CSV table of C-alpha atoms and ligand atoms in Angstrom, one decimal:
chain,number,residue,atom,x,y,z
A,24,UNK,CA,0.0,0.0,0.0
A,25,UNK,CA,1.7,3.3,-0.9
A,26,UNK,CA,2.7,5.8,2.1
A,27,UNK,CA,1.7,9.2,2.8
A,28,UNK,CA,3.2,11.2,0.2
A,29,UNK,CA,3.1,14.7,2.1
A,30,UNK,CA,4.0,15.9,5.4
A,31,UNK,CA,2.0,19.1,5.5
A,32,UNK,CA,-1.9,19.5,4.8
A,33,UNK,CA,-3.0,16.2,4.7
A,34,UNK,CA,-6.5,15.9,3.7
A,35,UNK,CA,-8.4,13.1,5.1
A,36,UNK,CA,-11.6,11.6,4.1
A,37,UNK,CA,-14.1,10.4,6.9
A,38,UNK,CA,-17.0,8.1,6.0
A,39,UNK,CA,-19.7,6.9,8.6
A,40,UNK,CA,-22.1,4.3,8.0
A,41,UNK,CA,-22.6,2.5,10.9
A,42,UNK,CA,-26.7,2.8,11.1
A,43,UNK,CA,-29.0,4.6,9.6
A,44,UNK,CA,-26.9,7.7,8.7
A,45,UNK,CA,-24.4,8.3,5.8
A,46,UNK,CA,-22.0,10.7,6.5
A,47,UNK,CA,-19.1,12.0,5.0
A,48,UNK,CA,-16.0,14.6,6.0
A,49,UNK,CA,-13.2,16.3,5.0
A,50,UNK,CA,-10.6,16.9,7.9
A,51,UNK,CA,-7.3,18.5,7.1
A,52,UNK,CA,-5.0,17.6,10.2
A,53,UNK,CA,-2.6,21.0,9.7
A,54,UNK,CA,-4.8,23.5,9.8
A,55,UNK,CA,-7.9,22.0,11.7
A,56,UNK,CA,-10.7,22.1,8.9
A,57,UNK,CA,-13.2,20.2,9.3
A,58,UNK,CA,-16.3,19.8,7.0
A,59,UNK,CA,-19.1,17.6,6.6
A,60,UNK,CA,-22.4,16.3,5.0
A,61,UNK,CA,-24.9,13.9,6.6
A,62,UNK,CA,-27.6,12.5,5.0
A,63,UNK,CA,-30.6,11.0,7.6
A,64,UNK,CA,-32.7,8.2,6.7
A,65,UNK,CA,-36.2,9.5,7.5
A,66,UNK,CA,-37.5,6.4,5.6
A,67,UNK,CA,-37.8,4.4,9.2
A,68,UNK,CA,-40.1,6.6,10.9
A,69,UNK,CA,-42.7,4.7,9.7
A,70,UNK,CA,-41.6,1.6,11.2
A,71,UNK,CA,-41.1,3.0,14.8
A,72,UNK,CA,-37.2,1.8,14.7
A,73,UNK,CA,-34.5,1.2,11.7
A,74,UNK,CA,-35.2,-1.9,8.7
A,75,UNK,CA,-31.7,-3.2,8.4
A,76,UNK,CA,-31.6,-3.8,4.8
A,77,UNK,CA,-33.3,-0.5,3.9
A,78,UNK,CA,-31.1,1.3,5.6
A,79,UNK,CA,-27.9,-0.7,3.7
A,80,UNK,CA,-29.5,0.0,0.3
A,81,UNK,CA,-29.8,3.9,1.1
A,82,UNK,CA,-26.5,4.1,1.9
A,83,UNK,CA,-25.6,2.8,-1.1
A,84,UNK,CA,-27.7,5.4,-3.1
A,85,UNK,CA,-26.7,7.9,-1.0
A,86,UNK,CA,-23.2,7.6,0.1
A,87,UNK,CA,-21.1,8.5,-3.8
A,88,UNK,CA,-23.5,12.0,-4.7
A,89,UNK,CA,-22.9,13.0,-1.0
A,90,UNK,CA,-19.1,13.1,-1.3
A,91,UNK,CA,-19.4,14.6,-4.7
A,92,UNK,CA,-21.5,17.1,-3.3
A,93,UNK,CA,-19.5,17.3,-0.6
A,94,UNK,CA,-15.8,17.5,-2.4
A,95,UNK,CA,-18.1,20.0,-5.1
A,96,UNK,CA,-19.0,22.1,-2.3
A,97,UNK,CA,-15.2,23.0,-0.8
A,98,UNK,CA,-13.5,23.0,-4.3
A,99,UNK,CA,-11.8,19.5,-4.1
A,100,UNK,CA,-11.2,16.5,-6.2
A,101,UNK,CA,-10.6,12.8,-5.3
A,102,UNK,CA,-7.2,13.0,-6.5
A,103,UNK,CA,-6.9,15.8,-3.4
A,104,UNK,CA,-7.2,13.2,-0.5
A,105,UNK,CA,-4.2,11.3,1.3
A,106,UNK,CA,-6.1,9.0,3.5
A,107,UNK,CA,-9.9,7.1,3.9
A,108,UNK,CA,-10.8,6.6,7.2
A,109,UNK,CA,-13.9,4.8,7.3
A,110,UNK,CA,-16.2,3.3,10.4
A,111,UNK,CA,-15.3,-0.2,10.3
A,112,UNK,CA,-17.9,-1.2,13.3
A,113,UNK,CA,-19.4,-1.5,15.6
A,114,UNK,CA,-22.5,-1.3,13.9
A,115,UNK,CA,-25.1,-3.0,11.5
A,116,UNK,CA,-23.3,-5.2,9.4
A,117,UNK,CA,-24.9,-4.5,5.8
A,118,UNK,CA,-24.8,-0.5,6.5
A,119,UNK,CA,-20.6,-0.8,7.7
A,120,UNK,CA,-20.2,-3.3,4.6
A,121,UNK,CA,-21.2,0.1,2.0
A,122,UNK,CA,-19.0,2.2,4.0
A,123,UNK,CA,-15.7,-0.2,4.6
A,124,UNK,CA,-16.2,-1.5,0.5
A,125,UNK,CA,-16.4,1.8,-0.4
A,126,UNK,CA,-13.9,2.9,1.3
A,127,UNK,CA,-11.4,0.6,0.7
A,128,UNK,CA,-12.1,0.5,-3.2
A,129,UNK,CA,-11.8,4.8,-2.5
A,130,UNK,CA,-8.2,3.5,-1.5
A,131,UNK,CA,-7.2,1.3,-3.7
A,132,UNK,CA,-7.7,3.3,-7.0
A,133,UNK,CA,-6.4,6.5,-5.6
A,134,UNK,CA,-3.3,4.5,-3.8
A,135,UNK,CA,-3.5,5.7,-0.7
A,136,UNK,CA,-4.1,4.1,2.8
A,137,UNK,CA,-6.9,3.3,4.4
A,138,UNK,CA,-7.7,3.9,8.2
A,139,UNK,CA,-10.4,1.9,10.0
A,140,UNK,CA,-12.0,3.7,12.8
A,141,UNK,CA,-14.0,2.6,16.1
A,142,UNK,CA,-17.2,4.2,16.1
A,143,UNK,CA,-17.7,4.6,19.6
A,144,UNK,CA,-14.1,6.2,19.9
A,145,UNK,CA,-15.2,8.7,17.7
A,146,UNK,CA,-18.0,9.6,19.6
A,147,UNK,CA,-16.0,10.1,22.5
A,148,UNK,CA,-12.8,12.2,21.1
A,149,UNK,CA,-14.4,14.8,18.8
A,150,UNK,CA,-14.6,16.6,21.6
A,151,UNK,CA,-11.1,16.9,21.8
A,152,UNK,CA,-10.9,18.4,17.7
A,153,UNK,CA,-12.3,21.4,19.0
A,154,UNK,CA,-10.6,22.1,22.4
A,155,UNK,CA,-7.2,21.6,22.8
A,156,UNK,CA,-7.8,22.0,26.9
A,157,UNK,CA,-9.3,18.6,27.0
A,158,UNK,CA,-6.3,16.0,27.3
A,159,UNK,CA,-6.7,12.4,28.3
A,160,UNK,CA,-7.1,11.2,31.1
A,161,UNK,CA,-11.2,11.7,30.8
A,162,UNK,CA,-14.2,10.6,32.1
A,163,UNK,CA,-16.5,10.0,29.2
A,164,UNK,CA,-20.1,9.2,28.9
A,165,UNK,CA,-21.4,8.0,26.3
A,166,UNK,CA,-25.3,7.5,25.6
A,167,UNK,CA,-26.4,6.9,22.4
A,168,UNK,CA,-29.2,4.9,20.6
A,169,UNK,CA,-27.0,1.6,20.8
A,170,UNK,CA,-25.0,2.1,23.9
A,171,UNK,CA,-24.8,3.6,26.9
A,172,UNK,CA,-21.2,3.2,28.3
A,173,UNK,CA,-19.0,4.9,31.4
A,174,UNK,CA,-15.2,5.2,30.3
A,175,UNK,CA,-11.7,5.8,31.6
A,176,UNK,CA,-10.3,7.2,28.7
A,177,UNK,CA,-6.8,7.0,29.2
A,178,UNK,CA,-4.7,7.2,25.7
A,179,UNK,CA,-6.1,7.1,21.7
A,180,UNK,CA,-6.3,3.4,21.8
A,181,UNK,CA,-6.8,2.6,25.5
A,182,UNK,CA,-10.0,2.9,27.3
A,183,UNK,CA,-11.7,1.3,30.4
A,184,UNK,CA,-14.9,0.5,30.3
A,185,UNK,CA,-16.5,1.2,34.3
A,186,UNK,CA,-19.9,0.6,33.6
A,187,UNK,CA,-22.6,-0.1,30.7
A,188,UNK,CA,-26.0,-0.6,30.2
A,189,UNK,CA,-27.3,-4.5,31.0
A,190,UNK,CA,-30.5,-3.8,28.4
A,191,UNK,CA,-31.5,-0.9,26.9
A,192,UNK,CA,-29.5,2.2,25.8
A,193,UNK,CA,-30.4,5.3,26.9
A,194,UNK,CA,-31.7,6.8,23.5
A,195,UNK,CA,-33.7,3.0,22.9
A,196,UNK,CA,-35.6,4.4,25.9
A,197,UNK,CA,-35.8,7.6,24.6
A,198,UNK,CA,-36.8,6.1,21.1
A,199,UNK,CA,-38.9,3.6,22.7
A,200,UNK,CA,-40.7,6.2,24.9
A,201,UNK,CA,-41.1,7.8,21.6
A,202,UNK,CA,-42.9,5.2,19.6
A,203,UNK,CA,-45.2,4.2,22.6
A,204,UNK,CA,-46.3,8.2,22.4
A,205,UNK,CA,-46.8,7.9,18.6
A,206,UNK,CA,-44.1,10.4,17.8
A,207,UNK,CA,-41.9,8.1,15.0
A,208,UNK,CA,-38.7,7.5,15.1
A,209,UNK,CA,-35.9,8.7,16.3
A,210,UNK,CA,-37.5,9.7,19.1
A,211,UNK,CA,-35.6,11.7,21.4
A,212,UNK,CA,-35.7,15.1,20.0
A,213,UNK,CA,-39.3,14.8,19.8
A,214,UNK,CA,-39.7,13.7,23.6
A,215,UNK,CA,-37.2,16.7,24.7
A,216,UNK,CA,-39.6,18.7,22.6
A,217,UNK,CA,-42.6,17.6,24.1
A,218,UNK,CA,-41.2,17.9,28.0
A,219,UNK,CA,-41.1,21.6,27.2
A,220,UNK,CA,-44.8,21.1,28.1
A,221,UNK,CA,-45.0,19.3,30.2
A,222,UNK,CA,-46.0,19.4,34.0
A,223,UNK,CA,-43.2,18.1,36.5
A,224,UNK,CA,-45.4,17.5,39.5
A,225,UNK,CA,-47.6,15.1,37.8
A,226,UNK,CA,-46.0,11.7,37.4
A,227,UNK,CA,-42.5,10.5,38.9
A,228,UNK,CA,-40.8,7.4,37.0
A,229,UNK,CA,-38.2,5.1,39.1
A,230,UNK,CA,-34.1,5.3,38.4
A,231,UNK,CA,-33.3,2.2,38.1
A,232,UNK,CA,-29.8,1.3,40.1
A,233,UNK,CA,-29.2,4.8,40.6
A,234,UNK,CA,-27.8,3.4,44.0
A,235,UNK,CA,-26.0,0.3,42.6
A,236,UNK,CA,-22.4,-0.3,44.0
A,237,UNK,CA,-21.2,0.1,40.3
A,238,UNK,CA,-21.3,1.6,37.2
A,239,UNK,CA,-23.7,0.0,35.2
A,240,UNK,CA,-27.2,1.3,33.9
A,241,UNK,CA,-30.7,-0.6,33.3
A,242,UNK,CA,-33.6,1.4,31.9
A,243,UNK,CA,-35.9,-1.7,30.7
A,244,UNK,CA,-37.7,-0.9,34.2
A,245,UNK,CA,-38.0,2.3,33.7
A,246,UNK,CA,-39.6,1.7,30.4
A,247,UNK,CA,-42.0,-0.8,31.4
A,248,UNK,CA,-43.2,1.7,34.0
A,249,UNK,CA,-43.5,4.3,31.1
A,250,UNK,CA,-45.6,2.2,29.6
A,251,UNK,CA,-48.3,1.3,33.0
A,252,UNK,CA,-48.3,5.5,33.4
A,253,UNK,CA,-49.5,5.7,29.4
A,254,UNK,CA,-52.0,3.3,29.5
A,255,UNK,CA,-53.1,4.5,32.5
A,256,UNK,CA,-53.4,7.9,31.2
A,257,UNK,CA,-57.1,9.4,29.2
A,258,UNK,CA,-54.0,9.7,26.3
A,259,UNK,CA,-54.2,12.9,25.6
A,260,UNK,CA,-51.8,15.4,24.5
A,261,UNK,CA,-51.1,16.8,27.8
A,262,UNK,CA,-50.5,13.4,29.2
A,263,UNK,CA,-47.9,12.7,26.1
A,264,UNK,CA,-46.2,16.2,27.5
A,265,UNK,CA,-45.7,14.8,30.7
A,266,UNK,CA,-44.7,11.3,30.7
A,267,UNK,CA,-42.4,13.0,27.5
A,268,UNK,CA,-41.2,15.1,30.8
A,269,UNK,CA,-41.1,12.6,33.6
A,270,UNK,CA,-39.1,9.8,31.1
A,271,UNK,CA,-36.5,12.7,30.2
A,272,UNK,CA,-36.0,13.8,34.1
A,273,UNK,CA,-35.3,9.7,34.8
A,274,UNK,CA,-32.9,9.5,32.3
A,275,UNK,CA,-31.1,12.9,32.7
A,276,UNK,CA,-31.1,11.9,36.3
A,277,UNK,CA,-29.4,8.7,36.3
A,278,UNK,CA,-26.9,9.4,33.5
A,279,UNK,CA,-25.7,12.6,35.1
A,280,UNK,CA,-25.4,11.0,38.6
A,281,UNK,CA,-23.9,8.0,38.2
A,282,UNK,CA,-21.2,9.8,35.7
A,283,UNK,CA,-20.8,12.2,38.5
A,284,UNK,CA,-19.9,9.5,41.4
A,285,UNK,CA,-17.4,8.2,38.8
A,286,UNK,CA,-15.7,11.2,38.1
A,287,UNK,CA,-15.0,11.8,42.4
A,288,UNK,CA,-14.2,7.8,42.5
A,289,UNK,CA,-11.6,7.5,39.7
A,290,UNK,CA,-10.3,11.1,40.6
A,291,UNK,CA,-10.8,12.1,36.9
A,292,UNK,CA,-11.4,15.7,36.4
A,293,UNK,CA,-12.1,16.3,32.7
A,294,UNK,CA,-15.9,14.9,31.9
A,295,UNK,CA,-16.7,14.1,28.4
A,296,UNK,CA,-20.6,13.9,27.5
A,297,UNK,CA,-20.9,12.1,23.6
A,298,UNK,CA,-23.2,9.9,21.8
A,299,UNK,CA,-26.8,11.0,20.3
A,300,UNK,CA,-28.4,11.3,23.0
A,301,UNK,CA,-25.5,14.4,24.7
A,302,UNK,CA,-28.0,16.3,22.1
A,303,UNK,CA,-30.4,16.8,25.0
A,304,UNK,CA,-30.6,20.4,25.8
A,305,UNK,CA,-31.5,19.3,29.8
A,306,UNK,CA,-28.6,16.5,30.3
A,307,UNK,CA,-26.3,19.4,28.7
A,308,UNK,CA,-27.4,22.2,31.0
A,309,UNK,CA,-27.2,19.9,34.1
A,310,UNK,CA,-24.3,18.5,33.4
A,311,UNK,CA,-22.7,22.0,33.1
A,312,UNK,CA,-24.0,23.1,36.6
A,313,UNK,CA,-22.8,19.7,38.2
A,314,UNK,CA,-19.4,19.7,37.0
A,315,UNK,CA,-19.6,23.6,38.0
A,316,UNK,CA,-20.4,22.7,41.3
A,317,UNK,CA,-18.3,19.6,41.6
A,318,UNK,CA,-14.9,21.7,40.1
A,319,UNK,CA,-14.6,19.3,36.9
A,320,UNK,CA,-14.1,20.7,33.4
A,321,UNK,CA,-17.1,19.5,31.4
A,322,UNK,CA,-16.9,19.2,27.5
A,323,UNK,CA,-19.8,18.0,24.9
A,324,UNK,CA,-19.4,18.4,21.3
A,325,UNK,CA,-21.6,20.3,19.2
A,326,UNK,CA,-25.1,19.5,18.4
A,327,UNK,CA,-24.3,17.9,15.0
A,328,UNK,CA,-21.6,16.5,16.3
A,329,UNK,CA,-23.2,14.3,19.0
A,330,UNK,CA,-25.2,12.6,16.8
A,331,UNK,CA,-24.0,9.7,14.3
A,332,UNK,CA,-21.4,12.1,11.5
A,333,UNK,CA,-18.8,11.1,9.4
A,334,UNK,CA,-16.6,14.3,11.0
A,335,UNK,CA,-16.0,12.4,13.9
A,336,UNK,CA,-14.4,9.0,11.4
A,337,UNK,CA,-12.3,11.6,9.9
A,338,UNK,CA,-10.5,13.5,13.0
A,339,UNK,CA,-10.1,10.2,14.8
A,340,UNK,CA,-8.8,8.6,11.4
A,341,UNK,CA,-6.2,11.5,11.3
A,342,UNK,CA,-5.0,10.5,14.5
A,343,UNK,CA,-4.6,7.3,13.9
A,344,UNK,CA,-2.6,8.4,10.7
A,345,UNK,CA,0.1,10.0,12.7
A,346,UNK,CA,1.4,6.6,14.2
A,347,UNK,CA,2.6,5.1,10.8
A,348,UNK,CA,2.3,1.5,12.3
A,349,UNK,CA,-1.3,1.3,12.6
A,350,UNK,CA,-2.0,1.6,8.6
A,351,UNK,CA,-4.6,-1.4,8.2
A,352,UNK,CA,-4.4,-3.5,4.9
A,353,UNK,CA,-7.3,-3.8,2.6
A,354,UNK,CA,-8.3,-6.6,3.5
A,355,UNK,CA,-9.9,-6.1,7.0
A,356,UNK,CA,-13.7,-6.6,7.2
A,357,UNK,CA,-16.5,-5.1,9.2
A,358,UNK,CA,-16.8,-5.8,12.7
A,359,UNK,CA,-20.8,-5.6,13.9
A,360,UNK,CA,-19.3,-6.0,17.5
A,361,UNK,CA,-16.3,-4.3,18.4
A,362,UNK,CA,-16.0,-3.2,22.2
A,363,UNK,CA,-13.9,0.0,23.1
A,364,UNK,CA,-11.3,-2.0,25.1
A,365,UNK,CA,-10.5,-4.5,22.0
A,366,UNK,CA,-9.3,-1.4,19.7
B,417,LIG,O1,-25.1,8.5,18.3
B,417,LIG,P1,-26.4,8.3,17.5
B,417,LIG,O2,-26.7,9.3,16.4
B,417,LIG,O3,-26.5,6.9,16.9
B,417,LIG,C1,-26.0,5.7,17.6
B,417,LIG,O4,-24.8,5.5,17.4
B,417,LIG,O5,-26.9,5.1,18.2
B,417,LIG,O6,-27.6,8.4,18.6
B,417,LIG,C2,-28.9,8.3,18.2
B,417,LIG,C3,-29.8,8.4,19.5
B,417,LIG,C4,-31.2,8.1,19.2
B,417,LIG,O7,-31.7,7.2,20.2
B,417,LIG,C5,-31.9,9.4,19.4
B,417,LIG,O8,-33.2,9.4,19.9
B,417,LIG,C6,-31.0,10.1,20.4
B,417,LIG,O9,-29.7,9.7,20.0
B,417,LIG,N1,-31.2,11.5,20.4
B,417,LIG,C7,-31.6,12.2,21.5
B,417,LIG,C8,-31.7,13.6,21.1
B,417,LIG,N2,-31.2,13.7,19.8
B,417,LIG,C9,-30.9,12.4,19.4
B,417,LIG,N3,-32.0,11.8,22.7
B,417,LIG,C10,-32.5,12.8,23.6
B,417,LIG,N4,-32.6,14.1,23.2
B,417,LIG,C11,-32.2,14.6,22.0
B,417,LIG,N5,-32.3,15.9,21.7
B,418,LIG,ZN1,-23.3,6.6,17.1
């Protein structure tokens, strides 16, 4: 496989396609740039949750005009990039197996190397693209539709998982909160949308082993008891607006506490909030105040950059680039599981 051939402005492709979005990014590692295009499947809003092979077909439409658009858009050509890094899991195997043969062919006919990335790493360090305060050692959080995971971040590479969910991620119980309330899929913007209206003193939902001796998370309770409140309910729109609030408040709650007895425990003092679900305006705002309070530096990315992107495969691609020894070979494949400490 041929080697970098510059040393200054490398340009580095980033491709994500580990679900239901296709993203693409352009990250140039000299000077910081970062762009990127994401195209959302709205097609499984119908269903109440993703269709597997749907979403792998719309990547495939989706995922060559999206980086001609995007390459159009910022006055680039293919011949312009030095690297591919692509999401090579975990994920859903037919969506990472557009991305990672995409990719790789990308790499092959241009001749230049190819850079699988972890998703769930990149969700955690794009925080750090954007401020050079945050250094590892860091606490990180990380809730998103698929996983909902406390970890020691300690080097690129090396990270402890303290605690995870043992059923449902935080954003399924957003999502599945969602599709109870007839609100489509994904659902947790809509449910933070709906709490805006909805009346705190009304109902109060359980957090689940928000007292545990560890780290882990269940919300499969809490979502079964979602479920009594509805149907108990006349299932009206005021009703949707405050289970919508009461479901949020449970899930804000237990995320931002149990991160917080972490952080004191393992002495880390930089707290990292990624994943979808960090999109939540309330978990954002109260995990400001605590780590306020509690004299830890908080960091979250932006909005866009919570949520699934292909920015986040391109910075932590780059930064895999600089170490010359991890350059993968074409012929690696998808992994559908692929846990944080096995990078
Ligand atoms: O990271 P992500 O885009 O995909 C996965 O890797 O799973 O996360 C998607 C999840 C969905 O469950 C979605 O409902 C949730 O993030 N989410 C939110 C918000 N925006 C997205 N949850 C709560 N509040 C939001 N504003
Ligand atoms: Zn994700």
């Amino acid at each position: 496989m041929k080697r970098l051939k510059k040393t200054h402005n490398m340009l580095y492709l980033g491709i994500e396609t580990s679900c239901d979005d296709t993203g693409v990014a352009l990250y140039n590692h000299q000077n910081g740039s970062l762009k990127h295009l994401l195209y959302s499947q709205l097609q499984h809003s119908d269903f109440g949750g993703i269709i597997p092979e749907l979403a792998s077909r719309d990547h495939i439409r989706k995922i060559m005009p999206l980086l001609q658009t995007l390459l159009a858009k910022h006055s680039y050509q293919l011949a312009d990039l030095d690297g591919i890094c692509f999401t090579n899991g975990p994920g859903l195997l037919g969506s990472l197996l557009v991305g990672v043969t995409f990719a790789k062919a990308l790499a092959w006919s241009l001749s230049v190397p190819a850079m699988p990335v972890n998703h769930l790493e990149a969700h955690l360090i794009i925080t750090m693209q954007a401020n050079p305060d945050l250094k590892f050692p860091f606490l990180g959080i990380l809730v998103s539709g698929g996983h909902t995971l406390l970890v020691a971040a300690k080097d690129l590479g090396d990270y402890q998982v303290i605690g995870h969910t043992l059923d449902d991620a935080a954003g399924e119980c957003f999502d599945k909160t969602a599709k109870l309330l007839g609100l489509g899929y994904p659902g947790g913007a809509k449910i933070a949308n709906l709490a805006l209206q909805g009346n705190s003193s009304r109902f109060t939902l359980p957090r689940p082993m928000l007292h545990s001796a560890n780290y882990d998370f269940s919300f499969s309770g809490l979502k079964t008891k979602v479920r009594q409140t509805w149907l108990a309910t006349k299932q009206q729109h005021q009703d949707k607006c405050d289970i919508a609030l009461a479901t949020e408040e449970a899930i804000v709650d237990i995320i931002l506490k149990k991160t917080m007895k972490a952080a004191n425990e393992h002495q880390l003092s930089q707290i990292v909030l990624a994943g979808g679900v960090a999109a939540n305006t309330k978990l954002r705002a109260r995990f400001k105040d605590a780590c306020a309070k509690a004299g830890k530096e908080f960091f979250v990315p932006t909005n866009s950059l919570c949520t699934d992107n292909g920015a986040m495969i391109a910075y932590t691609g780059a930064r895999y680039f600089a170490h010359a020894s991890k350059y993968q070979d074409l012929t690696i494949e998808p992994k559908s599981k692929w846990p944080l400490d096995a990078i």
